[in-house]
PDB file of C-alpha atoms in Angstrom:
ATOM      1  CA  MET A 316      10.500 -33.235-137.647  1.00  0.00           C
ATOM      2  CA  GLN A 317       8.439 -34.031-134.778  1.00  0.00           C
ATOM      3  CA  LEU A 318       9.177 -33.006-131.270  1.00  0.00           C
ATOM      4  CA  ASP A 319       7.339 -34.364-128.316  1.00  0.00           C
ATOM      5  CA  PHE A 320       6.473 -32.975-124.979  1.00  0.00           C
ATOM      6  CA  ASN A 321       9.126 -35.196-123.245  1.00  0.00           C
ATOM      7  CA  GLN A 322      11.766 -34.797-126.008  1.00  0.00           C
ATOM      8  CA  LEU A 323      11.441 -31.096-125.758  1.00  0.00           C
ATOM      9  CA  ARG A 324      11.617 -31.231-121.631  1.00  0.00           C
ATOM     10  CA  GLU A 325      15.077 -33.698-122.119  1.00  0.00           C
ATOM     11  CA  LEU A 326      16.533 -30.710-124.263  1.00  0.00           C
ATOM     12  CA  ILE A 327      15.718 -28.404-121.816  1.00  0.00           C
ATOM     13  CA  ALA A 328      17.489 -30.000-119.459  1.00  0.00           C
ATOM     14  CA  ALA A 329      20.425 -31.233-120.997  1.00  0.00           C
ATOM     15  CA  LEU A 330      20.532 -27.355-121.955  1.00  0.00           C
ATOM     16  CA  GLU A 331      20.843 -26.193-118.205  1.00  0.00           C
ATOM     17  CA  GLY A 332      24.096 -28.283-117.318  1.00  0.00           C
ATOM     18  CA  THR A 333      25.843 -26.435-119.854  1.00  0.00           C
ATOM     19  CA  ASP A 334      27.486 -22.817-120.545  1.00  0.00           C
ATOM     20  CA  ILE A 335      25.263 -22.923-123.383  1.00  0.00           C
ATOM     21  CA  SER A 336      23.123 -19.269-123.313  1.00  0.00           C
ATOM     22  CA  GLU A 337      20.722 -19.330-126.656  1.00  0.00           C
ATOM     23  CA  PHE A 338      20.044 -22.635-128.858  1.00  0.00           C
ATOM     24  CA  THR A 339      17.484 -22.511-132.133  1.00  0.00           C
ATOM     25  CA  LEU A 340      16.065 -25.388-133.558  1.00  0.00           C
ATOM     26  CA  LYS A 341      14.491 -24.844-137.411  1.00  0.00           C
ATOM     27  CA  ASN A 342      13.042 -27.013-139.831  1.00  0.00           C
ATOM     28  CA  ASP A 343       9.746 -26.328-142.392  1.00  0.00           C
ATOM     29  CA  ASP A 344       7.061 -26.185-139.285  1.00  0.00           C
ATOM     30  CA  LEU A 345       9.322 -25.359-136.164  1.00  0.00           C
ATOM     31  CA  GLU A 346      10.862 -22.686-135.375  1.00  0.00           C
ATOM     32  CA  LEU A 347      12.158 -23.547-131.415  1.00  0.00           C
ATOM     33  CA  THR A 348      14.338 -21.001-129.419  1.00  0.00           C
ATOM     34  CA  ILE A 349      15.380 -21.084-125.710  1.00  0.00           C
ATOM     35  CA  ARG A 350      17.438 -18.715-123.997  1.00  0.00           C
ATOM     36  CA  LYS A 351      18.947 -18.649-120.547  1.00  0.00           C
ATOM     37  CA  GLU A 352      18.965 -15.204-118.947  1.00  0.00           C
ATOM     38  CA  SER A 353      20.516 -15.480-115.249  1.00  0.00           C
ATOM     39  CA  GLY A 354      20.538 -18.985-114.930  1.00  0.00           C
ATOM     40  CA  VAL A 355      16.994 -18.956-115.984  1.00  0.00           C
ATOM     41  CA  VAL A 356      15.931 -21.146-118.926  1.00  0.00           C
ATOM     42  CA  SER A 357      13.131 -19.359-121.074  1.00  0.00           C
ATOM     43  CA  ALA A 358      11.463 -21.059-124.372  1.00  0.00           C
ATOM     44  CA  ALA A 359       9.613 -19.309-127.087  1.00  0.00           C
ATOM     45  CA  ALA A 360       8.615 -20.906-130.386  1.00  0.00           C
ATOM     46  CA  PRO A 361       6.999 -18.256-133.013  1.00  0.00           C
ATOM     47  CA  MET A 362       5.140 -21.124-135.250  1.00  0.00           C
ATOM     48  CA  MET A 363       3.967 -23.236-132.551  1.00  0.00           C
ATOM     49  CA  THR A 364       2.671 -22.608-128.818  1.00  0.00           C
ATOM     50  CA  LEU A 365       4.440 -23.502-125.914  1.00  0.00           C
ATOM     51  CA  PRO A 366       3.647 -22.813-122.038  1.00  0.00           C
ATOM     52  CA  GLN A 367       5.264 -19.949-121.167  1.00  0.00           C
ATOM     53  CA  PRO A 368       7.072 -19.195-117.973  1.00  0.00           C
ATOM     54  CA  VAL A 369       5.175 -17.137-115.346  1.00  0.00           C
ATOM     55  CA  PRO A 370       7.146 -14.520-113.393  1.00  0.00           C
ATOM     56  CA  ALA A 371       7.128 -15.269-109.581  1.00  0.00           C
ATOM     57  CA  ALA A 372       4.867 -13.011-107.560  1.00  0.00           C
ATOM     58  CA  GLU A 373       6.224 -10.051-105.390  1.00  0.00           C
ATOM     59  CA  SER A 374       7.318 -11.208-101.710  1.00  0.00           C
ATOM     60  CA  PRO A 375       4.806  -9.064 -99.763  1.00  0.00           C
ATOM     61  CA  THR A 376       5.077  -6.006 -97.552  1.00  0.00           C
ATOM     62  CA  ALA A 377       4.301  -4.771 -94.454  1.00  0.00           C
ATOM     63  CA  ASP A 378       1.235  -3.126 -95.537  1.00  0.00           C
ATOM     64  CA  THR A 379      -0.052  -6.290 -97.628  1.00  0.00           C
ATOM     65  CA  PRO A 380      -1.551  -9.012 -95.436  1.00  0.00           C
ATOM     66  CA  VAL A 381      -0.491 -12.840 -95.942  1.00  0.00           C
ATOM     67  CA  THR A 382      -3.350 -15.361 -96.005  1.00  0.00           C
ATOM     68  CA  PRO A 383      -1.944 -18.810 -96.491  1.00  0.00           C
ATOM     69  CA  SER A 384      -4.229 -21.673 -97.889  1.00  0.00           C
ATOM     70  CA  SER A 385      -3.731 -23.576 -94.981  1.00  0.00           C
ATOM     71  CA  PRO A 386      -1.394 -23.359 -92.199  1.00  0.00           C
ATOM     72  CA  THR A 387       2.137 -23.659 -92.765  1.00  0.00           C
ATOM     73  CA  PRO A 388       4.226 -26.171 -91.021  1.00  0.00           C
ATOM     74  CA  PRO A 389       6.974 -24.643 -88.714  1.00  0.00           C
ATOM     75  CA  PRO A 390      10.664 -24.642 -90.158  1.00  0.00           C
ATOM     76  CA  SER A 391      11.892 -26.509 -87.408  1.00  0.00           C
ATOM     77  CA  ALA A 392       9.113 -29.746 -88.031  1.00  0.00           C
ATOM     78  CA  ALA A 393      10.682 -29.799 -91.941  1.00  0.00           C
ATOM     79  CA  LYS A 394      10.289 -33.545 -91.890  1.00  0.00           C
ATOM     80  CA  TRP A 395       7.125 -33.356 -94.660  1.00  0.00           C
ATOM     81  CA  VAL A 396       8.389 -34.085 -98.786  1.00  0.00           C
ATOM     82  CA  GLU A 397       7.301 -31.951-101.778  1.00  0.00           C
ATOM     83  CA  ILE A 398       5.588 -33.410-104.407  1.00  0.00           C
ATOM     84  CA  VAL A 399       6.573 -31.018-107.311  1.00  0.00           C
ATOM     85  CA  SER A 400       5.336 -30.602-111.091  1.00  0.00           C
ATOM     86  CA  PRO A 401       7.143 -32.496-113.453  1.00  0.00           C
ATOM     87  CA  MET A 402       6.518 -30.074-116.310  1.00  0.00           C
ATOM     88  CA  VAL A 403       5.210 -26.703-117.021  1.00  0.00           C
ATOM     89  CA  GLY A 404       1.284 -26.873-117.087  1.00  0.00           C
ATOM     90  CA  THR A 405      -1.771 -25.425-115.469  1.00  0.00           C
ATOM     91  CA  PHE A 406      -2.586 -27.613-112.415  1.00  0.00           C
ATOM     92  CA  TYR A 407      -6.002 -29.006-111.129  1.00  0.00           C
ATOM     93  CA  ARG A 408      -6.900 -30.566-108.343  1.00  0.00           C
ATOM     94  CA  ALA A 409      -9.939 -32.629-109.832  1.00  0.00           C
ATOM     95  CA  PRO A 410     -10.452 -34.845-112.661  1.00  0.00           C
ATOM     96  CA  ALA A 411     -13.167 -32.658-113.823  1.00  0.00           C
ATOM     97  CA  PRO A 412     -14.507 -29.459-113.203  1.00  0.00           C
ATOM     98  CA  ASP A 413     -17.757 -31.001-111.448  1.00  0.00           C
ATOM     99  CA  GLU A 414     -16.034 -33.598-110.041  1.00  0.00           C
ATOM    100  CA  PRO A 415     -14.495 -33.812-105.984  1.00  0.00           C
ATOM    101  CA  PRO A 416     -10.523 -33.299-106.036  1.00  0.00           C
ATOM    102  CA  PHE A 417      -8.120 -36.114-106.023  1.00  0.00           C
ATOM    103  CA  VAL A 418      -6.522 -35.264-102.687  1.00  0.00           C
ATOM    104  CA  ASP A 419      -7.453 -32.527 -99.748  1.00  0.00           C
ATOM    105  CA  VAL A 420      -5.241 -31.388 -96.732  1.00  0.00           C
ATOM    106  CA  GLY A 421      -5.543 -34.139 -93.916  1.00  0.00           C
ATOM    107  CA  ASP A 422      -5.939 -36.677 -96.360  1.00  0.00           C
ATOM    108  CA  ARG A 423      -3.837 -40.162 -96.052  1.00  0.00           C
ATOM    109  CA  ILE A 424      -2.194 -41.046 -99.553  1.00  0.00           C
ATOM    110  CA  SER A 425       0.292 -43.989-100.491  1.00  0.00           C
ATOM    111  CA  SER A 426       2.719 -44.105-103.026  1.00  0.00           C
ATOM    112  CA  GLN A 427       1.472 -44.265-106.773  1.00  0.00           C
ATOM    113  CA  GLN A 428      -1.717 -42.565-106.105  1.00  0.00           C
ATOM    114  CA  THR A 429      -2.827 -39.733-108.170  1.00  0.00           C
ATOM    115  CA  VAL A 430      -2.921 -36.292-106.429  1.00  0.00           C
ATOM    116  CA  CYS A 431      -3.580 -33.978-109.297  1.00  0.00           C
ATOM    117  CA  ILE A 432      -3.539 -32.943-112.803  1.00  0.00           C
ATOM    118  CA  ILE A 433      -1.435 -30.780-114.772  1.00  0.00           C
ATOM    119  CA  GLU A 434      -2.243 -29.827-118.198  1.00  0.00           C
ATOM    120  CA  ALA A 435       0.412 -29.081-121.050  1.00  0.00           C
ATOM    121  CA  MET A 436      -0.145 -28.474-124.351  1.00  0.00           C
ATOM    122  CA  LYS A 437      -3.806 -29.920-124.235  1.00  0.00           C
ATOM    123  CA  LEU A 438      -2.762 -33.048-122.704  1.00  0.00           C
ATOM    124  CA  MET A 439      -3.711 -34.557-118.948  1.00  0.00           C
ATOM    125  CA  ASN A 440      -0.887 -35.726-117.069  1.00  0.00           C
ATOM    126  CA  GLU A 441      -1.546 -37.201-113.772  1.00  0.00           C
ATOM    127  CA  VAL A 442       1.006 -36.777-111.011  1.00  0.00           C
ATOM    128  CA  GLU A 443       1.500 -39.602-108.676  1.00  0.00           C
ATOM    129  CA  SER A 444       2.686 -39.395-104.767  1.00  0.00           C
ATOM    130  CA  GLU A 445       6.163 -40.844-104.664  1.00  0.00           C
ATOM    131  CA  VAL A 446       5.006 -40.902-100.697  1.00  0.00           C
ATOM    132  CA  THR A 447       2.877 -42.663 -98.411  1.00  0.00           C
ATOM    133  CA  GLY A 448       1.540 -40.088 -95.626  1.00  0.00           C
ATOM    134  CA  GLU A 449      -1.083 -37.151 -95.019  1.00  0.00           C
ATOM    135  CA  VAL A 450      -1.239 -34.287 -97.229  1.00  0.00           C
ATOM    136  CA  ILE A 451      -0.782 -31.228 -94.615  1.00  0.00           C
ATOM    137  CA  GLU A 452      -0.504 -28.287 -97.325  1.00  0.00           C
ATOM    138  CA  ILE A 453      -1.771 -27.878-101.170  1.00  0.00           C
ATOM    139  CA  LEU A 454       0.816 -24.982-102.481  1.00  0.00           C
ATOM    140  CA  VAL A 455      -1.319 -24.201-105.372  1.00  0.00           C
ATOM    141  CA  GLU A 456      -3.984 -23.029-106.402  1.00  0.00           C
ATOM    142  CA  ASN A 457      -6.766 -24.866-108.834  1.00  0.00           C
ATOM    143  CA  GLY A 458      -6.393 -23.715-112.102  1.00  0.00           C
ATOM    144  CA  GLU A 459      -3.055 -22.080-111.597  1.00  0.00           C
ATOM    145  CA  PRO A 460      -0.197 -22.223-113.998  1.00  0.00           C
ATOM    146  CA  VAL A 461       3.058 -24.076-112.415  1.00  0.00           C
ATOM    147  CA  GLU A 462       6.445 -24.521-113.316  1.00  0.00           C
ATOM    148  CA  TYR A 463       8.653 -27.283-114.094  1.00  0.00           C
ATOM    149  CA  ASN A 464      10.029 -28.619-110.378  1.00  0.00           C
ATOM    150  CA  GLN A 465       7.554 -26.153-108.302  1.00  0.00           C
ATOM    151  CA  PRO A 466       6.100 -27.579-105.523  1.00  0.00           C
ATOM    152  CA  LEU A 467       2.492 -28.640-105.613  1.00  0.00           C
ATOM    153  CA  MET A 468       1.944 -30.156-101.990  1.00  0.00           C
ATOM    154  CA  ARG A 469       4.013 -30.952 -98.850  1.00  0.00           C
ATOM    155  CA  VAL A 470       2.907 -34.920 -97.593  1.00  0.00           C
ATOM    156  CA  LEU A 471       4.098 -35.905 -93.950  1.00  0.00           C
ATOM    157  CA  PRO A 472       5.487 -39.261 -94.555  1.00  0.00           C
ATOM    158  CA  ALA A 473       4.162 -41.941 -92.464  1.00  0.00           C
TER     159      ALA A 473
END
């Protein structure tokens, strides 16, 4: 049985909308177990390697200095649109290590423009913007793992 990434993503999305707490799929060359704990879906497959969820960073305390990568817009000006990760994987800002990034803060982008790449299971997946506007914040560092639906960038629509 072949199970591609899109089929796996659809299976996980279908299970999220149910009260099923554990799902196991087995055959000769694949064993996939999906468990929901506290409303979070996680997947484990002993016979094949899948990207694993990364625990959320602890919230900073009063003693911990916070250094944002770029200025955060004030909450009252929340007219921006977030570009989110369509899958679990590794975030890359450029098509190759020695090439310039697809976009930087302050760049104007158009709808359907590639803004980054998410690597999942050795496949490079281009992420395209769904909005035209100005990139006001990049929320993820190059090479960082990302979760499904995790905000990657904020764009001020034009």
